[in-house]
Short mmCIF file of C-alpha atoms in Angstrom, two decimals:
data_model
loop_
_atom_site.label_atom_id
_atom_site.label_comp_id
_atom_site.label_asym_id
_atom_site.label_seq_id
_atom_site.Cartn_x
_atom_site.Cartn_y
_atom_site.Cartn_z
CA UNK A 1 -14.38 21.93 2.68
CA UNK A 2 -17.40 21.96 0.64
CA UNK A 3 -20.10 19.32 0.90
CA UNK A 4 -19.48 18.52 -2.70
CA UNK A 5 -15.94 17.74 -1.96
CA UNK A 6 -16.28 16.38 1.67
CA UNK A 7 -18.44 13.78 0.10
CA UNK A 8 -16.18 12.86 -2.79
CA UNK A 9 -13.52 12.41 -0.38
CA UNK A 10 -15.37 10.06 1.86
CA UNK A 11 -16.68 7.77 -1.39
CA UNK A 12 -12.73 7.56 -2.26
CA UNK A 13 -11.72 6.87 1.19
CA UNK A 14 -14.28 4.12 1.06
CA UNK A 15 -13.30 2.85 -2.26
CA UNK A 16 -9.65 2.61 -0.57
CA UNK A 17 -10.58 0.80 2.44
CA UNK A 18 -12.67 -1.64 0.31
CA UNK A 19 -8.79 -1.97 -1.74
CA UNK A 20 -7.04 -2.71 1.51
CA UNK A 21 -9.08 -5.47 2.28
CA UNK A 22 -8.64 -7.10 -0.96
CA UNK A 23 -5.43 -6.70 -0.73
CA UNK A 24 -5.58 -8.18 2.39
CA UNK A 25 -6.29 -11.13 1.14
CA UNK A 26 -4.26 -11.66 -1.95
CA UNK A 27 -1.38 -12.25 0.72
CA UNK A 28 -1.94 -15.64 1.12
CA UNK A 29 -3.11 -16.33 -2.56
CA UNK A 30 0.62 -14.23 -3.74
CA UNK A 31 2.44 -16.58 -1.16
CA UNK A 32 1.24 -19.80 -1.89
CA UNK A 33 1.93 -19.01 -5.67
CA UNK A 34 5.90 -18.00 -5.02
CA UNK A 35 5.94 -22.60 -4.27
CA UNK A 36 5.87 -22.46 -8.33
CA UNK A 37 7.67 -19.49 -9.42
CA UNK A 38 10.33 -17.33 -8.86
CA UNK A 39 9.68 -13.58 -7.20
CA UNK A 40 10.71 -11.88 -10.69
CA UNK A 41 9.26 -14.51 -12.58
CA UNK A 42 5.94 -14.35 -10.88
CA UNK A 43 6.18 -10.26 -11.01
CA UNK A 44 6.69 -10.23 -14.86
CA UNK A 45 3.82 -12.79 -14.98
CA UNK A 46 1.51 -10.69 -13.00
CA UNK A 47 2.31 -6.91 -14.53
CA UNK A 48 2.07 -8.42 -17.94
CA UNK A 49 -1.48 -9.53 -17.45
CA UNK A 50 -2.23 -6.39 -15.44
CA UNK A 51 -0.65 -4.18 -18.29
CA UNK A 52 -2.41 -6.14 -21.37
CA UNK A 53 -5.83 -5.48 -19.89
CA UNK A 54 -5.25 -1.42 -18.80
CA UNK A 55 -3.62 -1.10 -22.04
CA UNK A 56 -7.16 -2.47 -23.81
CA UNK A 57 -8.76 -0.18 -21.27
CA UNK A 58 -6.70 3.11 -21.86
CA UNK A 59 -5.82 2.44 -25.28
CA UNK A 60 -5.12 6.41 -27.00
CA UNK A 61 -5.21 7.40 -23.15
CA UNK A 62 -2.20 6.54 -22.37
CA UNK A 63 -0.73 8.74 -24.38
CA UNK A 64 -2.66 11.75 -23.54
CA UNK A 65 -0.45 14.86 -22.86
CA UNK A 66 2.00 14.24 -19.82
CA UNK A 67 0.94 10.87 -18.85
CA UNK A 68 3.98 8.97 -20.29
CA UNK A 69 6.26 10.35 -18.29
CA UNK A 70 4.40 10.66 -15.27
CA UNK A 71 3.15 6.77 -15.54
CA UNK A 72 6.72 5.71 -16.37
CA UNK A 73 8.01 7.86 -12.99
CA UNK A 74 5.51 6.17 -10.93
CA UNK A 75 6.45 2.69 -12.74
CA UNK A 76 9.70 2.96 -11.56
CA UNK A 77 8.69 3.71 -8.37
CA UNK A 78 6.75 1.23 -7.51
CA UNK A 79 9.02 -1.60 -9.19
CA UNK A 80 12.05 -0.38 -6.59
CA UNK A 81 9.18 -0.48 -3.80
CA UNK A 82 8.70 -4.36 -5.14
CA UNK A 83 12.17 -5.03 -5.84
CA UNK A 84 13.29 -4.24 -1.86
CA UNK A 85 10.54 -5.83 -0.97
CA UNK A 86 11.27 -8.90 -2.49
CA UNK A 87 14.75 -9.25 -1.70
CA UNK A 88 14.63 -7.67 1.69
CA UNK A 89 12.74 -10.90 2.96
CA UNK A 90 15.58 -13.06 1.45
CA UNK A 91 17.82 -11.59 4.41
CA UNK A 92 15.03 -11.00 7.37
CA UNK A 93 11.69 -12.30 8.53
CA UNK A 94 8.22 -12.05 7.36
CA UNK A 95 6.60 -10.39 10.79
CA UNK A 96 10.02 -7.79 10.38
CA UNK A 97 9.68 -7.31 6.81
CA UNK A 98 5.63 -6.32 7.48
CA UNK A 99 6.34 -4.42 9.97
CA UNK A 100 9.16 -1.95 8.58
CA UNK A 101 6.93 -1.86 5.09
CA UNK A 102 4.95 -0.63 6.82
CA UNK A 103 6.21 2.33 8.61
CA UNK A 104 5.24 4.04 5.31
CA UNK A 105 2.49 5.68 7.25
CA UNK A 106 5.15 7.14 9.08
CA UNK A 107 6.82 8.12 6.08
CA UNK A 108 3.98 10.02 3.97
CA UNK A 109 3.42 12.80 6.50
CA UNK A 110 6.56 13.23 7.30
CA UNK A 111 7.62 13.27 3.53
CA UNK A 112 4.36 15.67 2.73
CA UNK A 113 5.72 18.12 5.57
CA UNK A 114 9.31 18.04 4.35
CA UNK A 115 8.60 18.46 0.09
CA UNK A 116 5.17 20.06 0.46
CA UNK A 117 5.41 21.89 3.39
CA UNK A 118 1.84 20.16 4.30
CA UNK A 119 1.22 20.13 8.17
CA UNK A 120 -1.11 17.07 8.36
CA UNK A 121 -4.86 17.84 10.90
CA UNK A 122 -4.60 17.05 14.58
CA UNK A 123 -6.98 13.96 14.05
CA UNK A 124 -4.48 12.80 11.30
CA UNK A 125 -1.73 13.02 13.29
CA UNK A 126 -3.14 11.06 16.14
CA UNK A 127 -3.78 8.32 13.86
CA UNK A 128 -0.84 7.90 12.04
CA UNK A 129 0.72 7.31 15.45
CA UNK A 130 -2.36 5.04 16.51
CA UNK A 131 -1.70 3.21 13.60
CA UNK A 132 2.00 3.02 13.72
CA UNK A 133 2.08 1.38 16.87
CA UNK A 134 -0.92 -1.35 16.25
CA UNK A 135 1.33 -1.79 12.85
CA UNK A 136 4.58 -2.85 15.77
CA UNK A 137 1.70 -4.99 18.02
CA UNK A 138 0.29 -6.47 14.92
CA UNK A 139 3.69 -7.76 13.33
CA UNK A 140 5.78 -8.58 16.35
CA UNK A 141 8.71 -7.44 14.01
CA UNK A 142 11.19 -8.26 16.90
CA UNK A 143 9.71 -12.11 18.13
CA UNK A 144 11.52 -14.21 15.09
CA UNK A 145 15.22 -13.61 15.69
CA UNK A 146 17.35 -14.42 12.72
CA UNK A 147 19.98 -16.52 12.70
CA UNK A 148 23.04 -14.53 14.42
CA UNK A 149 20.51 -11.45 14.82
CA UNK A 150 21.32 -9.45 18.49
CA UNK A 151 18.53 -7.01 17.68
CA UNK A 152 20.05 -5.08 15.21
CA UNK A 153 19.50 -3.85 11.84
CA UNK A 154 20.10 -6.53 8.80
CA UNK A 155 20.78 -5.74 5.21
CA UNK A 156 17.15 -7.42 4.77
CA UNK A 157 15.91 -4.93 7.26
CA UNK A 158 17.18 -1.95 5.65
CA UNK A 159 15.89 -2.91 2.27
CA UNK A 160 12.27 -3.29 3.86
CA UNK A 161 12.58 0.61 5.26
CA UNK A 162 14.05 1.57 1.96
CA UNK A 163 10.66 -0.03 0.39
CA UNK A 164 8.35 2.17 2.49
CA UNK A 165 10.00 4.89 1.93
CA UNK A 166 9.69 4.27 -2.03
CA UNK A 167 6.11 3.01 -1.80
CA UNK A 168 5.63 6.76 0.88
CA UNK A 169 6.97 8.50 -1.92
CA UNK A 170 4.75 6.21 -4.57
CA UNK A 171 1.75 7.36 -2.56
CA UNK A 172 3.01 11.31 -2.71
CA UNK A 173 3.18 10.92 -6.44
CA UNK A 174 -0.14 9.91 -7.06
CA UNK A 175 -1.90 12.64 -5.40
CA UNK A 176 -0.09 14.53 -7.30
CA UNK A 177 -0.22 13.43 -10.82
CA UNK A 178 -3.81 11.98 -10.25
CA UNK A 179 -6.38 13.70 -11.98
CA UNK A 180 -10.63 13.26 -12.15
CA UNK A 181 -9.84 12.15 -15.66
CA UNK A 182 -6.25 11.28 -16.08
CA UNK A 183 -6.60 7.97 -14.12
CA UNK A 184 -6.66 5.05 -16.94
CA UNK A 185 -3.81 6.28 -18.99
CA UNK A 186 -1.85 6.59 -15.75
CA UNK A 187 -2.60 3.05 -14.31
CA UNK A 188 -1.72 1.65 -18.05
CA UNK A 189 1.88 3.49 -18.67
CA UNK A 190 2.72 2.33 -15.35
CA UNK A 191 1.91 -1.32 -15.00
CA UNK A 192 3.63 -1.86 -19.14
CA UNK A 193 6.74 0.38 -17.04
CA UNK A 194 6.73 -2.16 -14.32
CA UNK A 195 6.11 -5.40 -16.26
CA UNK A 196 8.95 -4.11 -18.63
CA UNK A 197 11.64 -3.60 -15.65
CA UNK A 198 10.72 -7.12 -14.33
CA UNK A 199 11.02 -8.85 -17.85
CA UNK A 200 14.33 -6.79 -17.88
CA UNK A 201 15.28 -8.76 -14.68
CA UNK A 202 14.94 -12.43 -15.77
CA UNK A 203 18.24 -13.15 -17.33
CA UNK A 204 20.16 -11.62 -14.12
CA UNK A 205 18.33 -14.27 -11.58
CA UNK A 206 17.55 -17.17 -10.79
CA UNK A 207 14.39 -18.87 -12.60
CA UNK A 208 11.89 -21.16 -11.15
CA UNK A 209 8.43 -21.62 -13.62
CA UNK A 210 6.44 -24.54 -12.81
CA UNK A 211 2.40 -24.23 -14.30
CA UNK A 212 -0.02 -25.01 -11.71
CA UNK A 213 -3.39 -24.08 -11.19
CA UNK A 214 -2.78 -22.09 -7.99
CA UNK A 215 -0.53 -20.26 -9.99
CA UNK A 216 -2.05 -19.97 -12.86
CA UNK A 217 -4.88 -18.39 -10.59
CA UNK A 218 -2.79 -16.29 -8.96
CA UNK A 219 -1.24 -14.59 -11.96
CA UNK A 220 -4.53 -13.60 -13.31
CA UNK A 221 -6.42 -12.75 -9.87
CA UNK A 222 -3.03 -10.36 -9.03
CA UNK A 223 -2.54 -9.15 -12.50
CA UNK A 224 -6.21 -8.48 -13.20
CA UNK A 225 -7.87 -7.65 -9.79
CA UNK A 226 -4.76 -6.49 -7.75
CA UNK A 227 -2.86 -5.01 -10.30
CA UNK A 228 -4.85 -3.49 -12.76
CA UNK A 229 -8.29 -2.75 -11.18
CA UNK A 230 -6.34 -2.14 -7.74
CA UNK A 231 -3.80 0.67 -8.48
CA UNK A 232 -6.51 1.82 -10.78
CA UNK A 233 -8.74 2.60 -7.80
CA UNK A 234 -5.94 3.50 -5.59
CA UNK A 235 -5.45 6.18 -8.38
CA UNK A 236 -8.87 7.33 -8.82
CA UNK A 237 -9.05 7.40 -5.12
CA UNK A 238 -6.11 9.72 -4.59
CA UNK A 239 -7.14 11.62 -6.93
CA UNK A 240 -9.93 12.38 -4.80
CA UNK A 241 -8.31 12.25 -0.77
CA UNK A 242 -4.93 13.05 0.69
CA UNK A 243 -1.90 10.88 0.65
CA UNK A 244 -1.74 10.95 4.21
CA UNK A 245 -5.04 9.80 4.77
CA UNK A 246 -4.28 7.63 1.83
CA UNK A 247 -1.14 6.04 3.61
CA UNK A 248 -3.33 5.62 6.94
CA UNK A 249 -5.86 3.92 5.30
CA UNK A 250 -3.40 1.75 3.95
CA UNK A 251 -2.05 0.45 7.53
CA UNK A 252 -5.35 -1.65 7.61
CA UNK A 253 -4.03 -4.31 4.98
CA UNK A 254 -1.69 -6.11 7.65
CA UNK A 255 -5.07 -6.54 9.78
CA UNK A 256 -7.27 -7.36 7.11
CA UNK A 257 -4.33 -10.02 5.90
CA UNK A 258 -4.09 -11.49 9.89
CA UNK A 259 -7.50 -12.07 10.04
CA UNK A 260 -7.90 -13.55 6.26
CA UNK A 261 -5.17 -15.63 7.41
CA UNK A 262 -6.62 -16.82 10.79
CA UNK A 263 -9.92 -17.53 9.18
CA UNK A 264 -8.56 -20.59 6.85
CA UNK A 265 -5.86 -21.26 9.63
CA UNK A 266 -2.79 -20.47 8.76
CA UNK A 267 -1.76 -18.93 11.90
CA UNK A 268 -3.36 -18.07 15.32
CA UNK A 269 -3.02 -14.51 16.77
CA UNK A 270 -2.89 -13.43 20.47
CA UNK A 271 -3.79 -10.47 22.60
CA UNK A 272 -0.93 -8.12 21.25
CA UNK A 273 -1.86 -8.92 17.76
CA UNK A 274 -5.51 -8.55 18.38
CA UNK A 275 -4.94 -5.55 20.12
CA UNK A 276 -2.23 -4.09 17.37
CA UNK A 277 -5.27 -4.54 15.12
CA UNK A 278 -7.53 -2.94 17.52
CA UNK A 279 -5.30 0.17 17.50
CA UNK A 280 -5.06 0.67 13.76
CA UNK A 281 -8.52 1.10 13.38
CA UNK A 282 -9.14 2.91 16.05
CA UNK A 283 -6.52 5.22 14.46
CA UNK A 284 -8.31 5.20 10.54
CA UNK A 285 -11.28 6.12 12.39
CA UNK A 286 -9.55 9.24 14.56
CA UNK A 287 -8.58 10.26 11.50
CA UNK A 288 -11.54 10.44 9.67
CA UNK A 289 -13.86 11.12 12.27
CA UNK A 290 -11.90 13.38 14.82
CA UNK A 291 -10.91 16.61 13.59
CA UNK A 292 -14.73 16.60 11.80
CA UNK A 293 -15.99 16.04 15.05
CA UNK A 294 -14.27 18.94 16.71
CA UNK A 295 -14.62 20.93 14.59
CA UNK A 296 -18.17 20.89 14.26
CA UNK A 297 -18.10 21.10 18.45
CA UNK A 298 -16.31 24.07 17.98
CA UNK A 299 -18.34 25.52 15.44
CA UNK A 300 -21.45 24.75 17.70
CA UNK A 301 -19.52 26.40 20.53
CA UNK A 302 -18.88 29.58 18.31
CA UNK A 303 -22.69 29.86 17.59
CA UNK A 304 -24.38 32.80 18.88
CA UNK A 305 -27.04 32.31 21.53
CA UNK A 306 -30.61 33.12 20.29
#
C-alpha cells in the first residue's frame, strides 16, 4: 500500500471512529424519544429530515449516472436492517438485542470471504474475534431471561441476527458502490428510499405522536447529525477503508454507548462489562496496528546487513 493511500485510509478510519462515538451517544437521546412516538413514526420523522437536507445538499447529484439504483438498493437495505431491529426488541431484551446486532462484525468477513472471495489480514482476523467476544462481555446478552425463555432462541432473537446480517451486507454494499466523488448523491437517494418505506408503514401500525421538546430534538439531532451527516461519512469513509475494518470499527458503538450511558447514570457497569469494552478496543487497535507492525518487523528482518 502506498503512502498516499495508507494515509487516506487511516483519515477515514478516523473519521469512522469519530461516527461510532456519536453514535454512541444518540442511544440514549433515540430512546428517550420512542416515550413520545411510535418506532415507525419516529423513523419516518427522522429520514424525512435527514432526506430534505441531503436532497438540498446533492440536489442534480443524485441523479448522476447509476446512483438511483444503487442508493435505492442500499435504502432498502438498511430500512430491513431497522425494521428487525425494531421489532426484534418487541419479542427479546435490550442487552440480547445489542448483542446479536452486533455479531455483524462477525458477519462482514465472513460475507467478504464467501461473495468476494476476500481473505481478511491476520491482524484483522484477530480483532474481529477480540471484538466479538468484548461485544458478548459488554452486552451480557444471556443475564435478562425473558419471560418463559430456557436459553433458547426467540422470534425476537432471530430478527436481531437477521438485522446484522442485513446491516453486514449494508456495510459490503457501500464499499462497493462508494466512490471519491459519488458520496452525496448516494447518501440522498438512500435516506428519501428509507424515509419513503417508513411513511409506507404508518397505516399498517400502530401510531403514537405526542410533540415534545425531547422529541422534537431528537428528530432533528438523528435526522440531521445521525442520519444525514452520519451515513454520509460512513460513505465517504468506506469509500476510502475496507468493510471489514469498517464493521470492526463499528463494534466500538456499544462501548462508546455504555460509557455515555454510565456518565449521566443510567446504568452502572461491572468487571465483565468493563472488561468486554476493554477487549473491543484492544481488538480495533490489533487490527489497525498489528499486521503494520509485523510487517514492517519483517521487512526490517529481510534487510540486508551493511
Amino acid at each position: 500500500m502506498s503512502e498516499g493511500r495508507e494515509g487516506a485510509q487511516w483519515k477515514a478510519d478516523g473519521a469512522l471512529v469519530l461516527l461510532t462515538v456519536f453514535w454512541g451517544l444518540t442511544f440514549v437521546v433515540v430512546k428517550d424519544a420512542l416515550a413520545f412516538a411510535d418506532p415507525f413514526t419516529f423513523l419516518t420523522l427522522r429520514f424525512v429530515v435527514g432526506a430534505a437536507v441531503m436532497a438540498l445538499i446533492a440536489r442534480g447529484r443524485m441523479f448522476a449516472p447509476g446512483i438511483v439504483s444503487k442508493g435505492l438498493l442500499l435504502g432498502v437495505v438498511l430500512f430491513v436492517c431497522f425494521v428487525l431491529q425494531t421489532v426484534g426488541l418487541t419479542d427479546t431484551t435490550p442487552s440480547r438485542a445489542a448483542f446479536l446486532t452486533g455479531l455483524n462484525v462477525l458477519f462482514v468477513p465472513l460475507m467478504s470471504m464467501v461473495l468476494l472471495k476476500r481473505m481478511p489480514r491476520w491482524g484483522t482476523a484477530v480483532g474481529v474475534v477480540l471484538a466479538a467476544v468484548g461485544l458478548y462481555w459488554l452486552t451480557r446478552p444471556t443475564e435478562e431471561a425473558l419471560p418463559g425463555d430456557l436459553g433458547g432462541f426467540r422470534l425476537g432473537d432471530w430478527l436481531s441476527v437477521g438485522c446484522a446480517v442485513a446491516y453486514a451486507g449494508h456495510i459490503l454494499l457501500t464499499e462497493r458502490f462508494a466512490t471519491k466523488d459519488n458520496a452525496v448523491g448516494l447518501v440522498a437517494v438512500q435516506l428519501v428510499g428509507v424515509a419513503v418505506m417508513s411513511a409506507l408503514c404508518l397505516p399498517f401500525v400502530e401510531r403514537k405522536l405526542e410533540w415534545t421538546p425531547p422529541l422534537v430534538g431528537a428528530v432533528l439531532a438523528c435526522g440531521v447529525l445521525a442520519s444525514a451527516v452520519a451515513i454520509l461519512v460512513q460513505t465517504w469513509g468506506q469509500a476510502r477503508t475496507s468493510a471489514v475494518r469498517a464493521a470492526l470499527i463499528f463494534a466500538l458503538e456499544p462501548v462508546f454507548a455504555s460509557a455515555y450511558s454510565v456518565a449521566v447514570g443510567r446504568e452502572v457497569l461491572g468487571p465483565k462489562e468493563w472488561l468486554g469494552g476493554a477487549l473491543i478496543v484492544v481488538g480495533v487497535f490489533a487490527s489497525e496496528l498489528g499486521t503494520a507492525v509485523w510487517d514492517g518487523w519483517r521487512a526490517r528482518g529481510r534487510t540486508p546487513a551493511a
